[in-house]
XYZ file of C-alpha atoms in Angstrom:
668
model
C -0.102 -0.122 0.000
C 1.238 3.532 -0.743
C 2.571 5.966 1.901
C -0.121 7.621 3.974
C 1.892 10.245 5.653
C 0.412 13.035 3.656
C -3.119 12.114 4.307
C -4.987 13.855 7.074
C -6.699 11.818 9.686
C -10.552 11.794 10.227
C -11.502 15.189 11.426
C -13.457 15.484 14.659
C -17.276 15.904 13.712
C -16.850 14.158 10.299
C -20.135 12.473 9.514
C -20.382 8.837 8.296
C -21.343 9.838 5.013
C -18.325 12.069 4.661
C -16.090 9.282 6.014
C -17.218 6.881 3.459
C -17.104 9.247 0.591
C -13.465 10.197 1.636
C -12.511 6.657 1.882
C -13.969 5.679 -1.401
C -12.088 8.646 -3.183
C -8.912 7.501 -1.670
C -9.299 4.036 -2.762
C -10.207 5.084 -6.230
C -6.987 7.215 -6.244
C -4.814 4.131 -5.261
C -4.498 5.106 -1.543
C -6.065 2.130 0.101
C -3.642 2.374 2.920
C -5.063 5.914 3.618
C -8.585 4.789 3.397
C -7.802 2.101 6.096
C -6.232 4.846 8.269
C -9.096 6.944 7.930
C -11.453 4.220 8.945
C -9.316 3.145 11.808
C -9.048 6.755 13.084
C -12.877 7.391 12.844
C -13.552 4.026 14.699
C -11.049 4.878 17.581
C -12.793 8.299 17.912
C -16.183 6.782 17.859
C -16.310 3.499 19.777
C -19.917 3.871 20.533
C -21.193 4.879 17.192
C -24.532 3.321 16.303
C -23.173 2.309 12.750
C -19.944 0.904 14.196
C -20.496 -2.487 12.782
C -21.018 -1.128 9.288
C -17.797 1.015 9.438
C -15.793 -2.132 10.630
C -17.307 -4.045 7.740
C -16.212 -1.430 5.297
C -12.732 -1.536 6.780
C -12.592 -5.395 6.738
C -13.530 -5.255 2.943
C -10.689 -2.933 2.081
C -8.225 -5.107 4.093
C -9.528 -8.184 2.408
C -9.061 -6.689 -1.072
C -5.503 -5.886 -0.409
C -5.004 -9.422 1.177
C -4.234 -8.298 4.782
C -6.398 -11.354 5.870
C -5.417 -11.336 9.380
C -6.245 -7.788 10.131
C -9.444 -8.322 8.152
C -10.546 -11.317 10.211
C -9.982 -9.186 13.312
C -11.952 -6.359 12.160
C -14.719 -8.695 10.767
C -15.051 -10.616 13.956
C -15.294 -7.375 16.109
C -18.147 -6.245 13.662
C -19.992 -9.442 14.364
C -19.458 -9.054 18.113
C -21.129 -5.440 17.719
C -23.926 -6.726 15.634
C -24.556 -10.505 15.316
C -27.425 -9.879 12.958
C -25.515 -7.940 10.212
C -25.709 -10.812 7.649
C -23.046 -9.537 5.077
C -20.234 -9.901 7.782
C -20.780 -13.908 7.767
C -20.483 -14.088 4.130
C -17.117 -11.987 4.005
C -15.775 -13.340 7.144
C -16.301 -16.883 5.808
C -14.317 -15.955 2.674
C -11.583 -14.558 4.837
C -11.388 -17.779 7.011
C -11.046 -19.597 3.688
C -8.385 -17.469 2.450
C -6.438 -18.247 5.548
C -6.685 -22.017 4.902
C -9.457 -22.673 7.588
C -12.151 -24.065 5.480
C -13.838 -25.670 8.290
C -14.244 -22.341 10.110
C -15.574 -20.661 6.854
C -18.243 -23.448 6.371
C -19.253 -23.123 10.039
C -19.613 -19.430 9.622
C -21.720 -19.824 6.607
C -23.784 -22.450 8.179
C -24.234 -20.247 11.098
C -25.703 -17.547 9.144
C -28.135 -19.886 7.302
C -29.217 -21.264 10.575
C -30.057 -17.670 11.932
C -32.150 -16.745 8.826
C -35.444 -18.087 9.831
C -37.519 -14.947 9.122
C -38.741 -14.807 5.547
C -37.700 -11.439 3.906
C -36.052 -10.707 0.737
C -32.684 -9.829 2.537
C -32.914 -12.973 4.565
C -33.623 -15.235 1.648
C -30.696 -13.740 -0.429
C -28.195 -14.007 2.411
C -29.173 -17.586 3.065
C -28.684 -18.683 -0.494
C -25.405 -16.961 -0.478
C -24.314 -18.682 2.549
C -25.420 -22.083 1.369
C -23.649 -21.569 -1.959
C -20.461 -20.356 -0.337
C -20.486 -23.432 1.889
C -21.280 -25.763 -0.918
C -18.452 -24.277 -3.052
C -15.803 -24.830 -0.384
C -17.224 -28.443 0.456
C -17.061 -29.202 -3.272
C -13.433 -28.057 -3.423
C -12.725 -30.357 -0.688
C -14.472 -33.327 -2.498
C -17.075 -33.397 0.405
C -19.700 -34.014 -2.417
C -22.770 -35.137 -0.509
C -22.889 -32.143 2.227
C -22.123 -29.789 -0.849
C -25.021 -31.085 -2.781
C -27.406 -30.879 0.210
C -26.502 -27.151 0.552
C -27.116 -26.500 -2.996
C -30.445 -28.284 -2.954
C -31.618 -26.220 -0.137
C -30.388 -23.262 -1.697
C -32.198 -24.075 -4.975
C -35.464 -25.038 -3.089
C -35.432 -21.393 -1.823
C -34.539 -19.905 -5.184
C -34.832 -22.242 -8.151
C -33.432 -19.658 -10.719
C -29.771 -19.578 -9.528
C -28.067 -20.924 -12.809
C -24.574 -21.289 -11.174
C -26.073 -23.277 -8.309
C -27.902 -25.410 -10.780
C -24.911 -26.133 -12.730
C -22.944 -27.087 -9.735
C -25.748 -29.476 -8.363
C -25.809 -31.303 -11.613
C -22.062 -31.549 -11.778
C -21.691 -32.916 -8.240
C -24.342 -35.585 -8.924
C -22.537 -36.639 -11.949
C -19.163 -36.923 -10.033
C -20.899 -39.128 -7.442
C -22.621 -41.222 -10.036
C -25.914 -40.311 -8.291
C -28.375 -41.696 -10.894
C -30.751 -40.376 -12.236
C -28.609 -37.151 -12.366
C -31.417 -34.532 -13.154
C -34.006 -35.144 -10.627
C -37.118 -32.928 -9.480
C -37.345 -31.649 -5.975
C -39.139 -28.970 -4.153
C -39.776 -25.953 -6.535
C -37.531 -27.476 -9.260
C -39.008 -29.607 -12.080
C -36.705 -31.910 -14.169
C -36.958 -29.654 -17.193
C -36.042 -26.555 -15.404
C -33.061 -28.111 -13.646
C -31.790 -29.288 -17.047
C -31.963 -25.632 -18.380
C -29.075 -24.932 -15.780
C -26.852 -27.781 -16.947
C -23.279 -26.592 -18.011
C -21.905 -27.209 -21.480
C -19.229 -29.499 -20.009
C -21.776 -31.476 -17.930
C -24.214 -31.913 -21.065
C -21.311 -33.545 -22.806
C -21.494 -36.302 -20.153
C -25.151 -36.383 -20.043
C -26.343 -37.160 -23.531
C -25.388 -38.065 -26.969
C -27.535 -35.582 -28.645
C -25.517 -33.121 -30.932
C -28.287 -30.669 -31.907
C -29.426 -30.407 -28.145
C -25.658 -29.859 -27.124
C -25.276 -27.066 -29.541
C -28.663 -25.494 -28.467
C -27.379 -25.780 -24.937
C -24.132 -24.010 -25.771
C -26.114 -21.226 -27.326
C -28.343 -20.823 -24.283
C -25.425 -20.828 -21.961
C -23.734 -18.255 -24.004
C -26.852 -16.089 -24.056
C -27.691 -16.481 -20.311
C -24.300 -16.868 -18.622
C -21.713 -15.031 -20.964
C -24.376 -12.388 -21.897
C -23.894 -8.965 -23.257
C -20.249 -7.764 -23.001
C -19.157 -4.957 -20.825
C -17.438 -2.407 -22.832
C -17.296 -1.491 -26.513
C -16.842 -4.217 -29.167
C -13.645 -3.737 -31.158
C -14.741 -3.246 -34.771
C -11.688 -1.804 -36.291
C -8.734 -4.249 -36.354
C -6.510 -1.888 -38.115
C -3.100 -3.439 -36.735
C -4.119 -6.926 -37.554
C -5.420 -6.140 -40.985
C -2.608 -3.741 -42.054
C 0.259 -6.050 -41.378
C 2.824 -6.345 -43.922
C 2.024 -9.058 -46.396
C 5.446 -10.769 -46.095
C 5.301 -11.077 -42.261
C 4.378 -14.108 -40.360
C 0.623 -14.274 -39.315
C 0.258 -13.394 -35.563
C -1.403 -16.176 -33.929
C -2.773 -15.828 -30.198
C -3.266 -18.669 -27.929
C -5.704 -17.666 -25.238
C -5.709 -20.235 -22.356
C -5.901 -20.744 -18.578
C -4.276 -24.093 -18.787
C -0.591 -23.584 -20.045
C 0.562 -25.224 -16.871
C 0.386 -28.541 -15.031
C -2.824 -29.385 -16.550
C -4.321 -32.005 -19.313
C -4.375 -29.225 -21.838
C -0.856 -27.938 -20.696
C 0.479 -31.610 -21.455
C -1.149 -32.045 -24.601
C -0.118 -28.631 -26.124
C 3.453 -28.848 -24.694
C 5.217 -29.056 -27.992
C 2.927 -27.031 -30.107
C 4.179 -23.408 -29.602
C 7.775 -24.388 -29.947
C 7.313 -26.375 -33.175
C 5.783 -23.467 -34.976
C 7.725 -22.264 -38.082
C 8.481 -18.669 -37.321
C 8.676 -17.662 -40.980
C 4.937 -18.540 -40.989
C 3.529 -17.610 -37.574
C 4.542 -15.444 -34.673
C 3.302 -16.934 -31.510
C 1.615 -15.011 -28.686
C 0.430 -16.779 -25.532
C -2.303 -15.104 -23.465
C -2.329 -16.735 -20.123
C -5.454 -16.312 -17.919
C -5.153 -19.079 -15.387
C -4.010 -19.380 -11.676
C -0.445 -18.058 -10.750
C 1.822 -20.927 -11.518
C 5.552 -21.531 -11.656
C 5.657 -25.309 -12.615
C 8.035 -26.505 -15.332
C 5.230 -26.853 -17.846
C 4.234 -23.221 -17.318
C 7.719 -22.047 -17.634
C 8.166 -24.049 -20.839
C 5.249 -22.040 -22.449
C 6.968 -18.912 -21.390
C 10.200 -20.185 -23.106
C 8.636 -21.465 -26.355
C 6.391 -18.356 -26.902
C 7.517 -15.429 -28.773
C 5.462 -13.423 -26.557
C 3.984 -14.576 -23.249
C 1.469 -12.101 -21.684
C -0.360 -12.856 -18.392
C -3.687 -11.194 -18.629
C -5.206 -12.790 -15.316
C -5.201 -9.569 -13.656
C -6.566 -7.529 -16.579
C -10.288 -6.792 -16.946
C -11.949 -7.857 -20.155
C -11.805 -4.425 -21.897
C -8.092 -4.069 -20.905
C -7.214 -7.416 -22.067
C -9.025 -7.233 -25.356
C -7.543 -3.852 -26.095
C -4.178 -5.484 -25.526
C -4.647 -8.200 -27.890
C -6.016 -5.833 -30.602
C -3.100 -3.639 -30.024
C -0.647 -6.581 -30.444
C -2.154 -6.973 -34.016
C -3.425 -10.532 -33.488
C -4.869 -11.720 -36.617
C -6.097 -15.076 -35.426
C -7.037 -15.847 -31.714
C -7.293 -19.392 -30.682
C -9.684 -19.982 -27.840
C -8.123 -22.991 -25.965
C -10.740 -22.929 -23.183
C -14.237 -22.621 -24.488
C -16.648 -23.024 -21.700
C -14.096 -24.504 -19.124
C -12.802 -23.154 -16.017
C -11.188 -19.730 -16.151
C -11.979 -19.327 -19.746
C -12.546 -15.678 -20.773
C -15.547 -15.838 -23.031
C -16.637 -12.399 -22.062
C -13.363 -11.109 -23.328
C -13.803 -12.868 -26.767
C -17.184 -11.333 -26.843
C -15.490 -7.968 -27.332
C -13.849 -9.356 -30.661
C -10.420 -8.712 -29.876
C -9.090 -10.203 -33.133
C -10.635 -10.371 -36.587
C -10.694 -14.294 -36.600
C -11.537 -16.311 -33.614
C -10.928 -20.077 -33.467
C -12.471 -22.836 -31.106
C -9.717 -25.524 -30.528
C -8.957 -28.316 -28.046
C -9.988 -26.897 -24.744
C -13.879 -27.559 -25.053
C -15.054 -30.802 -26.861
C -17.854 -29.251 -29.066
C -19.372 -26.205 -30.504
C -19.746 -23.000 -28.417
C -22.833 -21.844 -30.150
C -21.547 -18.171 -29.847
C -21.845 -15.331 -32.225
C -18.086 -14.560 -32.316
C -16.207 -17.877 -32.925
C -15.755 -18.402 -36.669
C -14.112 -21.792 -36.853
C -13.787 -25.067 -34.968
C -10.858 -27.256 -35.554
C -11.520 -31.053 -35.684
C -10.746 -34.070 -37.937
C -12.880 -36.216 -40.266
C -13.711 -38.741 -37.665
C -14.764 -36.320 -35.003
C -16.859 -34.194 -37.267
C -17.479 -36.338 -40.453
C -18.773 -34.964 -43.588
C -22.571 -34.071 -43.222
C -22.323 -33.371 -39.430
C -21.353 -29.680 -39.867
C -25.008 -28.959 -39.102
C -24.353 -29.573 -35.395
C -21.854 -26.595 -35.158
C -22.301 -22.909 -35.204
C -18.594 -22.407 -36.391
C -17.170 -23.431 -39.705
C -15.613 -26.719 -39.464
C -12.050 -27.145 -40.402
C -9.906 -30.314 -40.101
C -6.555 -31.691 -39.093
C -5.343 -35.273 -39.827
C -5.937 -35.785 -36.032
C -7.375 -33.054 -33.952
C -5.417 -33.729 -30.755
C -1.686 -32.674 -30.312
C 0.560 -34.759 -27.944
C 3.610 -34.383 -25.966
C 6.266 -36.851 -27.057
C 8.486 -35.615 -24.291
C 6.146 -36.716 -21.437
C 7.920 -38.273 -18.341
C 7.019 -41.779 -17.358
C 8.274 -43.234 -14.089
C 10.860 -45.983 -14.316
C 9.455 -47.942 -11.602
C 6.257 -50.010 -12.664
C 4.300 -51.279 -9.565
C 3.025 -54.683 -9.367
C -0.533 -55.667 -9.666
C -0.645 -56.716 -6.035
C 0.881 -53.363 -5.160
C -2.222 -51.731 -6.707
C -4.908 -54.061 -5.545
C -5.231 -56.047 -8.956
C -5.379 -59.953 -9.053
C -2.253 -61.323 -10.733
C -4.136 -63.604 -13.377
C -7.281 -61.605 -14.002
C -7.918 -59.901 -17.249
C -7.774 -56.259 -16.255
C -10.332 -53.947 -18.021
C -9.499 -50.195 -17.069
C -10.986 -46.780 -17.415
C -9.027 -43.841 -15.959
C -11.780 -41.257 -17.157
C -13.147 -39.143 -14.274
C -16.291 -40.648 -12.443
C -18.218 -37.849 -13.891
C -18.225 -39.419 -17.397
C -19.627 -42.714 -16.023
C -23.237 -42.851 -16.885
C -25.772 -45.653 -15.890
C -25.760 -46.898 -19.425
C -21.975 -47.239 -19.729
C -21.777 -48.936 -16.104
C -24.439 -51.380 -17.219
C -22.450 -52.281 -20.188
C -19.383 -52.647 -18.148
C -21.243 -54.983 -15.620
C -22.428 -57.096 -18.533
C -18.934 -57.358 -19.899
C -17.705 -58.512 -16.515
C -20.503 -61.158 -16.250
C -19.522 -62.597 -19.415
C -15.776 -62.477 -18.791
C -15.691 -64.203 -15.271
C -11.962 -63.865 -14.679
C -11.776 -60.181 -15.045
C -11.732 -57.074 -13.078
C -12.668 -53.381 -13.699
C -10.098 -50.868 -12.710
C -11.214 -47.200 -12.302
C -9.717 -43.966 -11.307
C -10.509 -43.039 -7.723
C -13.285 -40.270 -7.237
C -15.354 -39.385 -4.189
C -15.882 -42.087 -1.638
C -19.630 -41.592 -2.285
C -19.167 -42.633 -5.925
C -17.013 -45.631 -5.012
C -19.747 -46.873 -2.641
C -22.575 -46.226 -5.145
C -20.661 -48.106 -8.046
C -19.990 -51.260 -5.921
C -23.500 -51.305 -4.371
C -24.993 -50.883 -7.956
C -22.747 -53.732 -9.208
C -23.872 -55.876 -6.374
C -27.328 -55.295 -7.220
C -26.704 -56.622 -10.769
C -24.978 -59.816 -9.440
C -21.451 -58.717 -9.717
C -19.013 -59.198 -6.939
C -18.117 -55.649 -5.841
C -14.617 -56.731 -5.064
C -14.101 -57.006 -8.831
C -14.248 -53.219 -9.172
C -10.918 -51.839 -8.152
C -9.994 -48.192 -7.669
C -6.729 -46.600 -8.560
C -5.498 -43.733 -6.142
C -4.578 -40.577 -7.893
C -0.742 -40.314 -8.636
C 1.509 -37.672 -10.121
C 1.435 -38.011 -13.750
C 4.681 -39.894 -14.464
C 3.649 -42.542 -11.862
C 0.001 -42.659 -13.251
C 1.519 -43.252 -16.753
C 3.765 -46.080 -15.503
C 0.888 -48.007 -14.056
C -1.032 -48.149 -17.261
C 1.037 -51.120 -18.366
C -0.734 -53.333 -15.772
C -4.040 -53.150 -17.756
C -4.997 -55.367 -20.441
C -7.664 -53.199 -22.317
C -9.001 -49.636 -21.720
C -12.854 -49.294 -21.954
C -13.978 -45.951 -23.000
C -16.924 -44.152 -21.546
C -19.779 -42.572 -23.716
C -21.262 -40.009 -24.573
C -18.030 -38.222 -23.042
C -15.091 -40.281 -23.871
C -11.477 -40.404 -23.070
C -9.399 -37.600 -24.652
C -6.138 -37.135 -22.810
C -6.563 -40.353 -20.875
C -6.881 -42.299 -24.300
C -3.669 -40.914 -25.701
C -1.901 -41.703 -22.409
C -3.159 -45.197 -22.622
C -2.001 -45.608 -26.355
C 1.462 -44.115 -25.611
C 1.756 -46.661 -22.775
C 0.946 -49.527 -25.289
C -2.591 -50.229 -23.900
C -5.175 -50.899 -26.646
C -8.393 -48.900 -26.185
C -12.013 -50.039 -27.056
C -14.373 -47.173 -27.722
C -18.055 -46.457 -28.681
C -18.334 -43.499 -30.875
C -21.611 -41.664 -31.017
C -22.773 -38.384 -32.712
C -21.311 -35.793 -30.598
C -17.799 -34.364 -30.592
C -16.935 -35.494 -27.134
C -18.076 -39.182 -27.925
C -15.944 -39.389 -31.049
C -12.551 -37.904 -29.890
C -11.416 -41.339 -28.561
C -12.159 -43.009 -31.997
C -10.310 -40.374 -33.647
C -7.275 -41.165 -31.501
C -7.475 -44.857 -31.855
C -7.596 -44.441 -35.619
C -4.673 -42.086 -35.793
C -2.540 -44.519 -33.438
C -2.905 -46.969 -36.362
C -5.110 -49.475 -34.362
C -7.713 -51.598 -36.424
C -11.139 -50.123 -36.889
C -12.815 -53.097 -34.949
C -11.724 -51.321 -31.723
C -14.023 -48.316 -32.743
C -17.651 -49.445 -32.245
C -20.729 -47.529 -33.263
C -23.365 -49.573 -31.577
C -23.643 -50.476 -27.875
C -24.028 -54.176 -28.571
C -20.937 -54.328 -30.699
C -18.928 -52.576 -27.718
C -19.996 -55.050 -25.355
C -19.473 -58.228 -27.691
C -16.220 -57.051 -28.687
C -15.087 -56.256 -25.057
C -16.133 -59.837 -24.033
C -14.364 -61.333 -27.112
C -11.060 -59.689 -26.367
C -11.515 -60.451 -22.686
C -11.904 -64.018 -23.368
C -8.777 -64.174 -25.522
C -10.344 -63.543 -28.962
C -8.334 -60.387 -29.624
C -4.683 -60.004 -30.646
C -3.749 -57.747 -27.819
C -0.115 -58.731 -27.886
C 0.077 -57.543 -31.545
C -1.724 -54.275 -30.714
C 0.668 -53.407 -27.854
C 3.577 -54.104 -29.986
C 2.260 -51.860 -32.773
C 1.524 -49.120 -30.491
C 5.115 -49.049 -28.749
C 6.802 -49.588 -32.143
C 5.005 -46.795 -33.981
C 4.820 -44.401 -30.972
C 6.959 -41.654 -32.558
C 5.910 -42.178 -36.203
C 1.915 -42.536 -35.974
C -0.268 -39.809 -36.886
C -1.482 -39.307 -33.323
C 1.979 -38.539 -31.953
C 3.376 -36.796 -34.940
C 3.072 -33.355 -33.436
C 5.271 -31.652 -36.005
C 2.822 -32.963 -38.810
C -0.039 -31.508 -36.741
C 1.513 -28.173 -36.352
C 2.323 -27.969 -40.108
C -1.241 -28.616 -40.943
C -2.286 -26.248 -38.195
C -0.375 -23.506 -39.977
C -1.920 -24.355 -43.189
C -5.577 -23.927 -41.665
C -4.413 -20.585 -40.159
C -3.068 -19.311 -43.496
C -6.489 -20.414 -45.218
C -8.538 -18.651 -42.385
C -6.508 -15.372 -42.754
C -6.841 -15.270 -46.424
C -10.592 -15.704 -46.054
C -10.641 -12.673 -43.794
C -8.696 -10.576 -46.223
C -10.991 -11.796 -49.090
C -14.100 -10.797 -46.955
C -14.995 -14.578 -46.937
C -14.962 -15.025 -43.105
C -17.665 -17.450 -42.147
C -20.349 -16.270 -39.681
C -21.800 -18.359 -36.938
C -25.035 -19.933 -37.690
C -27.361 -19.534 -34.752
C -30.754 -20.026 -36.441
C -33.449 -21.808 -34.437
C -31.301 -22.872 -31.632
C -33.712 -21.346 -29.015
C -36.385 -23.827 -30.407
C -33.967 -26.808 -30.408
C -33.056 -26.049 -26.882
C -36.891 -25.795 -25.688
C -37.441 -29.225 -27.507
C -34.456 -30.946 -26.275
C -35.395 -30.228 -22.642
C -38.652 -32.210 -23.101
C -36.840 -35.634 -23.799
C -35.876 -37.765 -20.743
C -32.310 -38.476 -21.664
C -31.733 -40.796 -18.753
C -34.836 -42.866 -19.474
C -34.160 -43.361 -23.358
C -30.493 -43.155 -24.451
C -30.352 -40.939 -27.599
C -27.284 -42.787 -28.810
C -29.347 -45.934 -29.319
C -31.857 -44.190 -31.384
C -31.183 -45.445 -34.914
C -32.821 -42.710 -36.902
C -31.629 -39.686 -34.912
C -32.542 -37.271 -37.634
C -35.996 -38.799 -38.027
C -36.413 -38.493 -34.193
C -35.739 -34.773 -34.342
C -37.872 -33.996 -37.459
C -40.827 -35.711 -36.003
C -40.649 -33.515 -32.785
C -40.076 -30.498 -35.010
C -43.161 -31.309 -37.197
C -45.324 -31.603 -34.070
C -44.029 -28.127 -32.821
C -44.444 -26.612 -36.362
C -48.075 -27.689 -36.337
C -49.089 -25.377 -33.552
C -46.266 -22.793 -33.522
C -44.518 -22.494 -36.976
C -40.727 -22.896 -36.968
C -38.797 -21.175 -39.562
C -36.824 -23.242 -41.976
C -32.903 -23.543 -41.201
C -29.952 -25.368 -42.671
C -30.024 -28.212 -40.000
C -32.808 -30.642 -39.349
C -35.710 -28.437 -40.382
C -34.855 -27.759 -44.131
C -37.518 -26.450 -46.580
C -38.871 -29.286 -48.712
C -37.618 -29.106 -52.284
C-alpha cells in the first residue's frame, strides 16, 4: 500500500457519509492504506457509534481486497460482536477464513448464518442462499460432495433460478454417479433443472449433438451475456500488417501449466515455423511456476499474463498486439475468458482443443476437428465453420514416465485376471455405460474393472449398484490418484482400456495408447463421444476397436477379454510406432495447423470469413429439454434425424418453426 503520511486523519465531527465518501475517493486514487487509516481513526474516535458494525465491515472489505487477511479477520470478528444480525459480515468473514486456509471455520460461519435466517424477508433469503452456496463451493473443492449437494439443494429450493447453483448441483451428482442425475425436487422440475446444466456437463449427459449445440447457445446467451465495454470493430493493426510478415497467432488459455491441456499442447508453440507464424500466448489461469508453465514462457515469442486484466483491457491489449487469429483454448471451461472474446479482440476467432464441441457463440468463426470427430454431413451440429486436421489432438512426445512400474498386487489387482481399465473421471460414467461394463464383467468371469478413484460416495454407489446386478463388488478396483509420471507407468498393468460414452477419453486415451494399452471405444454422434475413436484411428489400431453400436461394444470387449483379440500385436504396434503414428506426430499436426491458419487469414482478407449460424437454436433448446435423456439413451436411437424431425413437425403444427440449414430444411 502507498505511503499515507500526507493524508489527514479523520476530522473530529466528520459524518459517516463524509467518511465513506472520503475513503472511497482515496481507494479510487490508489491510496487504499490511507482509506484504512481514515476508517481506523474514525472508529477509534467513535467507539460507541450506532453504525460502528457497518464501518468495521467496510474497513474489513478494504483489508480483504488488499490481502491483509489477518487484520481483516480481526475487524470482521469485531463487527460480528457488535452486531450479530449484520448478515453480510458472515459471508465475508467466511471468505476470509477460507483465504487463511481454515475451510472448516468458513463453512461453520456460513452455516451459522443460514441457521440464523429463519425470518422470511428478501434480504434473509438472499443471504441464506449466498451462505449455502459459499459453503457448498468450499465443500465441493474439498471433495465433500454429499454435504455440498445438500447445501445446493436447499439453496435451490429457496430460489430455483440460480443458474450457477444448478450447474454445480448437476456436476456434483455426475461426479458421485448419483443416478438419475437430473431429478425434480421442491420448487424444481426436471426440465427446469436441465436448463441450468453446463455445456461440459451436457457432454457427459447425452449424445444429442443438436441439443448440445442449443445448450451452448443458451449458456452463451444467459451466462456469458452482453459484453461489458465497446466491441472492437476496427482491427487496423491486424489487417494492415505487412504481407510478407508471419501471421500473428494468439493462444488464449488458462491451462498452459500442469494441466491436461498443458500436457497436450506442450510441444505445439515451440514447433511453429517462425517464418509462417508469430506466437503470442495469453495466459488467464491461476498463478503458476511449474516446469510446464515455464516451458510455455520459453517457447512463445510473446507470453502475456492477462489474469489480472479486466476484459476490456485484455481485449484492447490483444487488438493492439495486432493478433490476426485468436485461438480460444478454453471454451466453456474453468477460468475461460469468453466475455473477453465477446469484445472481438481479433478479426478471426477459433475454437480448438479446450472444449469438446461447438460453443454456439456469435463470435467464434471456426472449430478445428478432424474427419472422424466431425464427419462430412455433421457440420449442421456446429455454429462455427468446421476445419480439419489429420488428427485434432496434439500430444507431448516428451512426457515423463516413471521408471518403476508397480506390481498388480501393489495396486490391488489380481495377478491372473483380465484387467479392463478406465481412468476417465467418475463424472463421465453414466448408468448406461456402467450397465455395459457390468455385462462385460458377467460374460468374462476372470476379469476386473480398474477405475480411477473419485469421491468415496461414488465408490460406494458403484459397488452397491454392481452388487445389485449380481457382480461381486470386489471386482471393481479403484486406483489412487498419482503424479502423472507414476500414473502413466501403471497403465502397463492393464489389458484393455474401456472408454466411456457419451463423453469419452481424450487425454486419458492418448496416455493409454502411448503406454501401449489398446483402447475400445463407442463413438456416438457428438464431438466428445468421437474424440477417442479419432485417437485410436490415428494411433494405427484396427477399426474393430471403434464401435458404433452399444451391442458391438459389449460383444467385442467380451471377445477380447476371453482371449479372442490380438492384444499382444496391438501392444507391439503401439510401442513400435509411438513416434511415427499420426497421433503422436506433433510436428505434422503443427504444419497442418499453420495451413489452416493461412486459409483462415486469407478468407478474412477476401471478406469470406464465415459467420456463426445460430438459427432456431432457441427452439432446439426448448424441445431438447422435453426428452428424458436418462430414460431413453439418444445414442441408441437409430434414426436420430427422423427422431428430431418428428418433434419439429409436431412443434411446427401449432407454432410454426422457420426453416433452417440443419434438421428443419425447406422441402424441395
